[in-house]
């Protein structure tokens, strides 16, 4: 057993949950904690990013499923997931459990509450998620990424602090540079991606829109497109037919650098994506995932769009003709893109990892919650 106090992070499913957890893990390790990660099988696809973290793989169970008849099986899975989490808690005796949303964090959070271990949940999205909401009802503390997170009860707000969304070191390294100057003589770098799960609609609409551009604009375009393996062959053929250069992969391990180099990004509006675009200062066209619970991706764009740092195109109106018109306008107006980049960067929160680390440290040591620096507080008191 480690002599250092243990903090357990629970995150799985998508990169939007896993990457903020990994960013916080490095911060907590610097504060001399033994940090462990609980994740599910989907989270293990990011294992190349885990470094020296000790990882515990656990089933992410939920009673929600497709079909009424699956509910009993869901209840059984939740029971065994909770039992496994309780055994893990008793064995490790963590000082704090931190959940990053989604059902991989639910069982560890509930078991910690039952054992009177402090729980902190971090909400990446602008809408309070179901798993986090249930843990908050059990007494968990809350950290939010966005201002005015929807779904927080008055009781929960008293245990809530806004920290922002923790950013990976790779992202923070790219925030030091400004927006790349765009001129008529320079290639126009367009980055297209749909998050860690991809987005088939982007694969369909973007090449169609590109094919409608003038030959002079096509010659300037240099496209980087992240897509699912199943879609790559067709996508490459469509860009070839349109007569534009395109680099297509199913995963880019240098995505933050690609974002910084892009003159324009077209993407989904996951919480981590929006936070990284703002921090780096990249102009973007955001296509929120439709039909998601509580329209969380649409709400994620609220702060960025209100400051003029991005454009939103709902999927229902994300069609080739409208996108082509927008691209044509932006490729002709480098000043507009520079202004949007500057507006996006004004929304970015670069110290979220530090703030969340302070929050966790206070809870793990039983001190009053304080997420701002000591010196900042002295200034505020004057």
CSV table of N, CA and C in Angstrom, one decimal, residues 144-305:
chain,number,residue,atom,x,y,z
A,144,UNK,N,-17.5,23.0,-12.0
A,144,UNK,CA,-18.1,23.2,-13.3
A,144,UNK,C,-17.1,23.8,-14.3
A,145,UNK,N,-17.3,23.6,-15.6
A,145,UNK,CA,-16.4,24.2,-16.6
A,145,UNK,C,-17.0,25.5,-17.1
A,146,UNK,N,-18.3,25.6,-17.2
A,146,UNK,CA,-18.9,26.8,-17.9
A,146,UNK,C,-19.6,27.6,-16.8
A,147,UNK,N,-19.9,28.9,-17.2
A,147,UNK,CA,-20.7,29.7,-16.3
A,147,UNK,C,-22.1,29.4,-16.4
A,148,UNK,N,-22.8,29.5,-15.3
A,148,UNK,CA,-24.3,29.2,-15.3
A,148,UNK,C,-24.7,27.9,-15.8
A,149,UNK,N,-24.0,26.8,-15.3
A,149,UNK,CA,-24.3,25.5,-15.7
A,149,UNK,C,-25.8,25.1,-15.4
A,150,UNK,N,-26.5,24.6,-16.4
A,150,UNK,CA,-27.9,24.3,-16.3
A,150,UNK,C,-28.1,23.1,-15.5
A,151,UNK,N,-29.1,23.1,-14.6
A,151,UNK,CA,-29.5,21.9,-13.9
A,151,UNK,C,-29.0,21.8,-12.5
A,152,UNK,N,-28.3,22.8,-12.0
A,152,UNK,CA,-27.8,22.8,-10.6
A,152,UNK,C,-28.9,23.3,-9.7
A,153,UNK,N,-29.3,22.5,-8.7
A,153,UNK,CA,-30.2,22.9,-7.7
A,153,UNK,C,-29.6,24.0,-6.8
A,154,UNK,N,-30.4,24.7,-6.1
A,154,UNK,CA,-29.9,25.7,-5.1
A,154,UNK,C,-29.1,25.1,-4.1
A,155,UNK,N,-29.5,23.9,-3.6
A,155,UNK,CA,-28.7,23.2,-2.6
A,155,UNK,C,-27.3,22.8,-3.1
A,156,UNK,N,-27.3,22.3,-4.4
A,156,UNK,CA,-26.0,21.9,-5.0
A,156,UNK,C,-25.1,23.1,-5.2
A,157,UNK,N,-25.7,24.3,-5.6
A,157,UNK,CA,-24.9,25.4,-5.9
A,157,UNK,C,-24.0,25.9,-4.7
A,158,UNK,N,-24.5,25.6,-3.5
A,158,UNK,CA,-23.7,25.9,-2.3
A,158,UNK,C,-22.4,25.1,-2.2
A,159,UNK,N,-22.4,23.9,-2.9
A,159,UNK,CA,-21.2,23.1,-2.9
A,159,UNK,C,-20.5,23.1,-4.2
A,160,UNK,N,-20.7,24.2,-5.0
A,160,UNK,CA,-20.2,24.2,-6.4
A,160,UNK,C,-19.2,25.4,-6.5
A,161,UNK,N,-18.1,25.1,-7.3
A,161,UNK,CA,-17.2,26.1,-7.7
A,161,UNK,C,-16.9,26.0,-9.2
A,162,UNK,N,-16.7,27.1,-9.9
A,162,UNK,CA,-16.4,27.1,-11.3
A,162,UNK,C,-14.9,27.0,-11.4
A,163,UNK,N,-14.3,26.0,-12.0
A,163,UNK,CA,-12.9,25.9,-12.1
A,163,UNK,C,-12.5,26.0,-13.6
A,164,UNK,N,-13.4,25.7,-14.5
A,164,UNK,CA,-13.0,25.6,-15.9
A,164,UNK,C,-12.7,24.1,-16.2
A,165,UNK,N,-12.4,23.8,-17.4
A,165,UNK,CA,-12.1,22.4,-17.9
A,165,UNK,C,-10.6,22.2,-17.9
A,166,UNK,N,-10.1,21.2,-17.2
A,166,UNK,CA,-8.6,21.0,-17.2
A,166,UNK,C,-8.1,20.7,-18.6
A,167,UNK,N,-7.0,21.3,-19.0
A,167,UNK,CA,-6.4,21.1,-20.3
A,167,UNK,C,-5.1,20.3,-20.2
A,168,UNK,N,-4.9,19.5,-21.2
A,168,UNK,CA,-3.7,18.7,-21.2
A,168,UNK,C,-2.5,19.6,-21.5
A,169,UNK,N,-1.3,19.1,-21.0
A,169,UNK,CA,-0.1,19.9,-21.3
A,169,UNK,C,0.1,20.2,-22.7
A,170,UNK,N,-0.3,19.2,-23.6
A,170,UNK,CA,-0.1,19.4,-25.0
A,170,UNK,C,-1.0,20.6,-25.5
A,171,UNK,N,-2.1,20.8,-24.9
A,171,UNK,CA,-3.0,21.9,-25.3
A,171,UNK,C,-2.4,23.2,-24.8
A,172,UNK,N,-2.0,23.2,-23.5
A,172,UNK,CA,-1.4,24.4,-22.9
A,172,UNK,C,-0.2,24.9,-23.7
A,173,UNK,N,0.6,24.0,-24.2
A,173,UNK,CA,1.8,24.4,-24.9
A,173,UNK,C,1.5,25.1,-26.2
A,174,UNK,N,0.3,24.8,-26.8
A,174,UNK,CA,-0.1,25.5,-28.0
A,174,UNK,C,-0.8,26.8,-27.8
A,175,UNK,N,-1.1,27.2,-26.5
A,175,UNK,CA,-1.8,28.4,-26.2
A,175,UNK,C,-0.8,29.6,-26.2
A,176,UNK,N,0.5,29.3,-26.3
A,176,UNK,CA,1.5,30.4,-26.2
A,176,UNK,C,1.6,31.2,-27.5
A,177,UNK,N,1.2,30.6,-28.6
A,177,UNK,CA,1.3,31.3,-29.9
A,177,UNK,C,-0.1,31.9,-30.3
A,178,UNK,N,0.0,32.9,-31.1
A,178,UNK,CA,-1.2,33.6,-31.6
A,178,UNK,C,-1.7,33.0,-32.9
A,179,UNK,N,-2.8,33.5,-33.4
A,179,UNK,CA,-3.4,33.0,-34.6
A,179,UNK,C,-2.5,33.2,-35.8
A,180,UNK,N,-2.3,32.2,-36.6
A,180,UNK,CA,-1.4,32.2,-37.8
A,180,UNK,C,-2.0,33.2,-38.8
A,181,UNK,N,-1.1,34.1,-39.3
A,181,UNK,CA,-1.5,35.1,-40.2
A,181,UNK,C,-1.9,34.5,-41.5
A,182,UNK,N,-3.0,34.9,-42.1
A,182,UNK,CA,-3.6,34.4,-43.3
A,182,UNK,C,-3.5,35.4,-44.4
A,183,UNK,N,-2.9,35.0,-45.5
A,183,UNK,CA,-2.8,35.8,-46.7
A,183,UNK,C,-3.3,35.1,-47.9
A,184,UNK,N,-3.5,35.8,-49.0
A,184,UNK,CA,-4.0,35.2,-50.2
A,184,UNK,C,-2.9,34.3,-50.8
A,185,UNK,N,-1.7,34.5,-50.5
A,185,UNK,CA,-0.6,33.7,-51.0
A,185,UNK,C,-0.3,32.4,-50.2
A,186,UNK,N,-0.9,32.3,-49.0
A,186,UNK,CA,-0.7,31.2,-48.1
A,186,UNK,C,-1.8,30.2,-48.2
A,187,UNK,N,-1.5,28.9,-48.1
A,187,UNK,CA,-2.5,27.9,-48.1
A,187,UNK,C,-3.5,28.1,-46.9
A,188,UNK,N,-4.7,27.7,-47.1
A,188,UNK,CA,-5.8,27.9,-46.1
A,188,UNK,C,-5.9,26.5,-45.4
A,189,UNK,N,-5.5,26.4,-44.2
A,189,UNK,CA,-5.6,25.1,-43.4
A,189,UNK,C,-6.9,25.0,-42.8
A,190,UNK,N,-7.6,23.9,-43.2
A,190,UNK,CA,-8.9,23.6,-42.6
A,190,UNK,C,-8.9,22.3,-41.9
A,191,UNK,N,-9.3,22.3,-40.6
A,191,UNK,CA,-9.3,21.1,-39.8
A,191,UNK,C,-10.7,20.7,-39.5
A,192,UNK,N,-11.0,19.4,-39.7
A,192,UNK,CA,-12.3,18.8,-39.6
A,192,UNK,C,-12.2,17.6,-38.6
A,193,UNK,N,-13.0,17.6,-37.5
A,193,UNK,CA,-13.0,16.4,-36.7
A,193,UNK,C,-14.3,16.4,-35.9
A,194,UNK,N,-14.7,15.2,-35.5
A,194,UNK,CA,-16.0,15.0,-34.8
A,194,UNK,C,-15.8,14.5,-33.4
A,195,UNK,N,-14.6,14.8,-32.7
A,195,UNK,CA,-14.4,14.3,-31.4
A,195,UNK,C,-13.9,12.8,-31.5
A,196,UNK,N,-13.7,12.2,-30.3
A,196,UNK,CA,-13.1,10.9,-30.3
A,196,UNK,C,-14.0,9.8,-30.9
A,197,UNK,N,-15.3,10.1,-31.0
A,197,UNK,CA,-16.3,9.2,-31.6
A,197,UNK,C,-16.6,9.5,-33.1
A,198,UNK,N,-15.9,10.5,-33.7
A,198,UNK,CA,-16.1,10.8,-35.1
A,198,UNK,C,-17.5,11.4,-35.3
A,199,UNK,N,-17.8,11.9,-36.5
A,199,UNK,CA,-19.1,12.4,-36.9
A,199,UNK,C,-19.3,12.2,-38.3
A,200,UNK,N,-20.2,11.3,-38.7
A,200,UNK,CA,-20.4,10.9,-40.1
A,200,UNK,C,-21.0,12.1,-40.9
A,201,UNK,N,-21.8,13.0,-40.2
A,201,UNK,CA,-22.4,14.1,-41.0
A,201,UNK,C,-21.3,15.0,-41.5
A,202,UNK,N,-20.2,15.2,-40.8
A,202,UNK,CA,-19.1,16.0,-41.3
A,202,UNK,C,-18.5,15.4,-42.5
A,203,UNK,N,-18.4,14.1,-42.5
A,203,UNK,CA,-17.7,13.4,-43.6
A,203,UNK,C,-18.6,13.5,-44.9
A,204,UNK,N,-19.9,13.7,-44.7
A,204,UNK,CA,-20.8,13.8,-45.8
A,204,UNK,C,-20.9,15.2,-46.4
A,205,UNK,N,-21.0,16.2,-45.5
A,205,UNK,CA,-21.3,17.6,-45.9
A,205,UNK,C,-20.1,18.3,-46.3
A,206,UNK,N,-19.0,18.2,-45.5
A,206,UNK,CA,-17.8,19.0,-45.8
A,206,UNK,C,-17.3,18.7,-47.2
A,207,UNK,N,-17.0,17.5,-47.7
A,207,UNK,CA,-16.6,17.3,-49.1
A,207,UNK,C,-17.5,17.9,-50.1
A,208,UNK,N,-18.8,17.7,-49.9
A,208,UNK,CA,-19.8,18.3,-50.8
A,208,UNK,C,-19.7,19.8,-50.9
A,209,UNK,N,-19.5,20.4,-49.7
A,209,UNK,CA,-19.3,21.9,-49.7
A,209,UNK,C,-18.0,22.3,-50.4
A,210,UNK,N,-16.9,21.6,-50.2
A,210,UNK,CA,-15.7,21.9,-50.8
A,210,UNK,C,-15.8,21.8,-52.3
A,211,UNK,N,-16.5,20.8,-52.8
A,211,UNK,CA,-16.6,20.6,-54.3
A,211,UNK,C,-17.3,21.8,-54.9
A,212,UNK,N,-18.1,22.6,-54.2
A,212,UNK,CA,-18.8,23.8,-54.7
A,212,UNK,C,-17.9,25.1,-54.7
A,213,UNK,N,-16.8,25.0,-54.1
A,213,UNK,CA,-15.9,26.2,-54.1
A,213,UNK,C,-15.3,26.5,-55.5
A,214,UNK,N,-14.8,27.7,-55.7
A,214,UNK,CA,-14.1,28.0,-56.9
A,214,UNK,C,-12.8,27.3,-57.0
A,215,UNK,N,-12.3,27.2,-58.2
A,215,UNK,CA,-11.0,26.5,-58.4
A,215,UNK,C,-9.9,27.2,-57.6
A,216,UNK,N,-9.9,28.5,-57.6
A,216,UNK,CA,-8.9,29.2,-56.9
A,216,UNK,C,-8.9,28.9,-55.4
A,217,UNK,N,-10.1,28.8,-54.8
A,217,UNK,CA,-10.2,28.4,-53.4
A,217,UNK,C,-9.7,27.0,-53.2
A,218,UNK,N,-10.1,26.1,-54.1
A,218,UNK,CA,-9.7,24.7,-53.9
A,218,UNK,C,-8.2,24.6,-53.9
A,219,UNK,N,-7.5,25.3,-54.8
A,219,UNK,CA,-6.1,25.3,-54.9
A,219,UNK,C,-5.4,25.7,-53.6
A,220,UNK,N,-6.1,26.6,-52.8
A,220,UNK,CA,-5.5,27.1,-51.6
A,220,UNK,C,-5.7,26.2,-50.4
A,221,UNK,N,-6.7,25.4,-50.5
A,221,UNK,CA,-7.1,24.5,-49.4
A,221,UNK,C,-6.2,23.4,-49.1
A,222,UNK,N,-5.9,23.2,-47.8
A,222,UNK,CA,-5.2,22.1,-47.3
A,222,UNK,C,-6.0,21.5,-46.1
A,223,UNK,N,-6.5,20.4,-46.3
A,223,UNK,CA,-7.5,19.8,-45.3
A,223,UNK,C,-6.9,18.7,-44.5
A,224,UNK,N,-7.1,18.8,-43.2
A,224,UNK,CA,-6.8,17.7,-42.2
A,224,UNK,C,-8.1,17.2,-41.7
A,225,UNK,N,-8.4,16.0,-41.8
A,225,UNK,CA,-9.8,15.5,-41.5
A,225,UNK,C,-9.6,14.2,-40.7
A,226,UNK,N,-10.2,14.2,-39.5
A,226,UNK,CA,-10.2,13.0,-38.6
A,226,UNK,C,-11.6,12.3,-38.8
A,227,UNK,N,-11.5,11.0,-39.2
A,227,UNK,CA,-12.7,10.2,-39.5
A,227,UNK,C,-12.6,8.8,-39.0
A,228,UNK,N,-13.7,8.1,-38.9
A,228,UNK,CA,-13.6,6.7,-38.6
A,228,UNK,C,-13.0,5.9,-39.7
A,229,UNK,N,-12.4,4.8,-39.3
A,229,UNK,CA,-11.7,4.0,-40.3
A,229,UNK,C,-12.6,3.6,-41.4
A,230,UNK,N,-13.9,3.2,-41.1
A,230,UNK,CA,-14.8,2.7,-42.1
A,230,UNK,C,-15.2,3.8,-43.2
A,231,UNK,N,-15.0,5.1,-42.8
A,231,UNK,CA,-15.3,6.2,-43.7
A,231,UNK,C,-14.1,6.7,-44.5
A,232,UNK,N,-12.9,6.3,-44.2
A,232,UNK,CA,-11.8,6.9,-44.7
A,232,UNK,C,-11.6,6.8,-46.2
A,233,UNK,N,-11.8,5.6,-46.8
A,233,UNK,CA,-11.6,5.4,-48.2
A,233,UNK,C,-12.6,6.2,-49.0
A,234,UNK,N,-13.9,6.2,-48.7
A,234,UNK,CA,-14.8,7.0,-49.4
A,234,UNK,C,-14.5,8.5,-49.3
A,235,UNK,N,-14.1,8.9,-48.1
A,235,UNK,CA,-13.8,10.4,-47.8
A,235,UNK,C,-12.6,10.8,-48.7
A,236,UNK,N,-11.6,10.0,-48.8
A,236,UNK,CA,-10.4,10.3,-49.5
A,236,UNK,C,-10.8,10.4,-51.0
A,237,UNK,N,-11.6,9.6,-51.5
A,237,UNK,CA,-12.0,9.6,-52.9
A,237,UNK,C,-12.8,10.9,-53.2
A,238,UNK,N,-13.6,11.3,-52.3
A,238,UNK,CA,-14.5,12.5,-52.5
A,238,UNK,C,-13.6,13.8,-52.5
A,239,UNK,N,-12.6,13.8,-51.7
A,239,UNK,CA,-11.7,15.0,-51.7
A,239,UNK,C,-10.9,14.9,-53.0
A,240,UNK,N,-10.5,13.8,-53.4
A,240,UNK,CA,-9.7,13.6,-54.7
A,240,UNK,C,-10.5,14.1,-55.8
A,241,UNK,N,-11.8,13.7,-55.9
A,241,UNK,CA,-12.7,14.2,-57.0
A,241,UNK,C,-12.9,15.7,-56.9
A,242,UNK,N,-12.9,16.3,-55.7
A,242,UNK,CA,-13.0,17.7,-55.6
A,242,UNK,C,-11.8,18.5,-56.0
A,243,UNK,N,-10.7,17.7,-56.1
A,243,UNK,CA,-9.4,18.4,-56.5
A,243,UNK,C,-8.7,19.1,-55.4
A,244,UNK,N,-8.8,18.7,-54.1
A,244,UNK,CA,-8.1,19.3,-53.0
A,244,UNK,C,-7.2,18.4,-52.3
A,245,UNK,N,-6.2,19.0,-51.6
A,245,UNK,CA,-5.3,18.2,-50.8
A,245,UNK,C,-6.0,17.8,-49.5
A,246,UNK,N,-5.9,16.6,-49.1
A,246,UNK,CA,-6.5,16.2,-47.8
A,246,UNK,C,-5.6,15.1,-47.1
A,247,UNK,N,-5.4,15.3,-45.8
A,247,UNK,CA,-4.7,14.3,-45.0
A,247,UNK,C,-5.8,13.7,-44.1
A,248,UNK,N,-6.0,12.4,-44.1
A,248,UNK,CA,-7.1,11.8,-43.4
A,248,UNK,C,-6.6,10.7,-42.5
A,249,UNK,N,-7.0,10.8,-41.2
A,249,UNK,CA,-6.6,9.7,-40.3
A,249,UNK,C,-7.8,9.5,-39.3
A,250,UNK,N,-7.7,8.3,-38.7
A,250,UNK,CA,-8.7,8.0,-37.7
A,250,UNK,C,-8.4,8.6,-36.3
A,251,UNK,N,-7.1,9.0,-36.1
A,251,UNK,CA,-6.7,9.6,-34.8
A,251,UNK,C,-5.4,10.4,-35.0
A,252,UNK,N,-5.4,11.6,-34.5
A,252,UNK,CA,-4.2,12.4,-34.5
A,252,UNK,C,-3.7,12.6,-33.1
A,253,UNK,N,-2.5,12.1,-32.8
A,253,UNK,CA,-2.0,12.3,-31.4
A,253,UNK,C,-1.4,13.7,-31.2
A,254,UNK,N,-1.4,14.5,-32.2
A,254,UNK,CA,-1.0,15.9,-32.1
A,254,UNK,C,-2.1,16.8,-32.4
A,255,UNK,N,-3.3,16.5,-32.0
A,255,UNK,CA,-4.5,17.3,-32.3
A,255,UNK,C,-4.3,18.8,-31.8
A,256,UNK,N,-3.8,19.0,-30.6
A,256,UNK,CA,-3.7,20.4,-30.2
A,256,UNK,C,-2.8,21.3,-31.2
A,257,UNK,N,-1.7,20.7,-31.7
A,257,UNK,CA,-0.9,21.4,-32.7
A,257,UNK,C,-1.7,21.6,-34.0
A,258,UNK,N,-2.5,20.6,-34.4
A,258,UNK,CA,-3.3,20.8,-35.6
A,258,UNK,C,-4.3,21.9,-35.4
A,259,UNK,N,-4.9,22.0,-34.2
A,259,UNK,CA,-5.8,23.1,-34.0
A,259,UNK,C,-5.1,24.5,-34.1
A,260,UNK,N,-3.9,24.6,-33.5
A,260,UNK,CA,-3.2,25.9,-33.5
A,260,UNK,C,-2.9,26.2,-35.0
A,261,UNK,N,-2.5,25.3,-35.8
A,261,UNK,CA,-2.1,25.6,-37.2
A,261,UNK,C,-3.3,25.8,-38.1
A,262,UNK,N,-4.5,25.5,-37.7
A,262,UNK,CA,-5.6,25.6,-38.6
A,262,UNK,C,-6.1,27.1,-38.6
A,263,UNK,N,-6.5,27.5,-39.8
A,263,UNK,CA,-7.1,28.8,-40.0
A,263,UNK,C,-8.6,28.8,-39.7
A,264,UNK,N,-9.1,27.6,-39.8
A,264,UNK,CA,-10.5,27.4,-39.4
A,264,UNK,C,-10.7,25.9,-39.0
A,265,UNK,N,-11.6,25.7,-38.0
A,265,UNK,CA,-11.9,24.3,-37.5
A,265,UNK,C,-13.4,24.1,-37.7
A,266,UNK,N,-13.8,22.9,-38.2
A,266,UNK,CA,-15.2,22.5,-38.3
A,266,UNK,C,-15.3,21.3,-37.4
A,267,UNK,N,-16.1,21.3,-36.4
A,267,UNK,CA,-16.1,20.2,-35.4
A,267,UNK,C,-17.5,20.1,-34.7
A,268,UNK,N,-17.6,19.0,-33.9
A,268,UNK,CA,-18.7,18.9,-33.0
A,268,UNK,C,-18.4,19.9,-31.8
A,269,UNK,N,-19.3,19.9,-30.8
A,269,UNK,CA,-19.1,20.8,-29.7
A,269,UNK,C,-19.1,20.2,-28.4
A,270,UNK,N,-18.3,19.1,-28.3
A,270,UNK,CA,-18.1,18.5,-27.0
A,270,UNK,C,-17.4,19.5,-26.1
A,271,UNK,N,-17.5,19.2,-24.8
A,271,UNK,CA,-17.0,20.2,-23.8
A,271,UNK,C,-15.5,20.4,-23.9
A,272,UNK,N,-14.7,19.3,-24.1
A,272,UNK,CA,-13.3,19.4,-24.2
A,272,UNK,C,-12.9,20.1,-25.5
A,273,UNK,N,-13.6,19.8,-26.6
A,273,UNK,CA,-13.3,20.5,-27.8
A,273,UNK,C,-13.5,22.0,-27.7
A,274,UNK,N,-14.6,22.4,-27.2
A,274,UNK,CA,-14.9,23.8,-27.0
A,274,UNK,C,-13.9,24.5,-26.1
A,275,UNK,N,-13.5,23.9,-25.0
A,275,UNK,CA,-12.5,24.4,-24.1
A,275,UNK,C,-11.1,24.6,-24.8
A,276,UNK,N,-10.7,23.6,-25.6
A,276,UNK,CA,-9.4,23.6,-26.3
A,276,UNK,C,-9.4,24.7,-27.4
A,277,UNK,N,-10.5,24.8,-28.1
A,277,UNK,CA,-10.6,25.8,-29.2
A,277,UNK,C,-10.5,27.2,-28.6
A,278,UNK,N,-11.1,27.4,-27.5
A,278,UNK,CA,-11.1,28.7,-26.8
A,278,UNK,C,-9.7,29.0,-26.3
A,279,UNK,N,-9.1,28.0,-25.6
A,279,UNK,CA,-7.8,28.3,-25.0
A,279,UNK,C,-6.7,28.6,-26.1
A,280,UNK,N,-6.8,27.8,-27.2
A,280,UNK,CA,-5.8,28.0,-28.3
A,280,UNK,C,-6.1,29.3,-29.1
A,281,UNK,N,-7.4,29.6,-29.2
A,281,UNK,CA,-7.8,30.7,-30.0
A,281,UNK,C,-8.0,30.4,-31.4
A,282,UNK,N,-8.8,29.3,-31.7
A,282,UNK,CA,-9.0,28.9,-33.1
A,282,UNK,C,-10.4,29.2,-33.5
A,283,UNK,N,-10.6,29.9,-34.6
A,283,UNK,CA,-12.0,30.2,-35.1
A,283,UNK,C,-12.6,28.8,-35.5
A,284,UNK,N,-13.9,28.7,-35.3
A,284,UNK,CA,-14.5,27.4,-35.6
A,284,UNK,C,-16.0,27.5,-36.0
A,285,UNK,N,-16.4,26.5,-36.8
A,285,UNK,CA,-17.8,26.3,-37.1
A,285,UNK,C,-18.2,25.1,-36.3
A,286,UNK,N,-19.1,25.2,-35.4
A,286,UNK,CA,-19.4,24.1,-34.5
A,286,UNK,C,-20.8,23.5,-34.9
A,287,UNK,N,-20.8,22.2,-34.9
A,287,UNK,CA,-22.1,21.5,-35.3
A,287,UNK,C,-22.5,20.6,-34.1
A,288,UNK,N,-23.3,21.1,-33.2
A,288,UNK,CA,-23.6,20.3,-32.0
A,288,UNK,C,-24.3,19.0,-32.4
A,289,UNK,N,-24.0,18.0,-31.6
A,289,UNK,CA,-24.7,16.7,-31.8
A,289,UNK,C,-26.2,16.9,-31.5
A,290,UNK,N,-27.0,16.5,-32.4
A,290,UNK,CA,-28.5,16.7,-32.2
A,290,UNK,C,-29.0,15.5,-31.4
A,291,UNK,N,-30.1,15.8,-30.6
A,291,UNK,CA,-30.7,14.7,-29.9
A,291,UNK,C,-30.0,14.3,-28.7
A,292,UNK,N,-28.9,14.9,-28.3
A,292,UNK,CA,-28.2,14.6,-27.1
A,292,UNK,C,-29.0,15.1,-25.9
A,293,UNK,N,-28.8,14.4,-24.8
A,293,UNK,CA,-29.6,14.7,-23.6
A,293,UNK,C,-29.4,16.2,-23.2
A,294,UNK,N,-30.6,16.9,-23.0
A,294,UNK,CA,-30.6,18.3,-22.6
A,294,UNK,C,-29.8,19.2,-23.5
A,295,UNK,N,-29.6,18.8,-24.8
A,295,UNK,CA,-28.9,19.6,-25.8
A,295,UNK,C,-27.6,20.2,-25.2
A,296,UNK,N,-26.8,19.3,-24.6
A,296,UNK,CA,-25.6,19.7,-23.9
A,296,UNK,C,-24.6,20.3,-24.8
A,297,UNK,N,-24.4,19.8,-26.0
A,297,UNK,CA,-23.4,20.3,-27.0
A,297,UNK,C,-23.8,21.7,-27.4
A,298,UNK,N,-25.1,21.9,-27.7
A,298,UNK,CA,-25.5,23.2,-28.1
A,298,UNK,C,-25.3,24.2,-27.0
A,299,UNK,N,-25.5,23.9,-25.8
A,299,UNK,CA,-25.3,24.8,-24.6
A,299,UNK,C,-23.8,25.0,-24.4
A,300,UNK,N,-23.0,24.0,-24.8
A,300,UNK,CA,-21.5,24.2,-24.6
A,300,UNK,C,-21.0,25.4,-25.4
A,301,UNK,N,-21.7,25.7,-26.5
A,301,UNK,CA,-21.2,26.7,-27.4
A,301,UNK,C,-21.6,28.1,-26.9
A,302,UNK,N,-22.4,28.2,-25.9
A,302,UNK,CA,-23.1,29.5,-25.5
A,302,UNK,C,-22.1,30.6,-25.2
A,303,UNK,N,-21.1,30.3,-24.3
A,303,UNK,CA,-20.1,31.4,-24.0
A,303,UNK,C,-19.3,31.8,-25.2
A,304,UNK,N,-18.8,30.8,-25.9
A,304,UNK,CA,-17.9,31.1,-27.1
A,304,UNK,C,-18.7,31.9,-28.1
A,305,UNK,N,-19.9,31.5,-28.5
A,305,UNK,CA,-20.6,32.2,-29.5
A,305,UNK,C,-21.0,33.6,-29.0
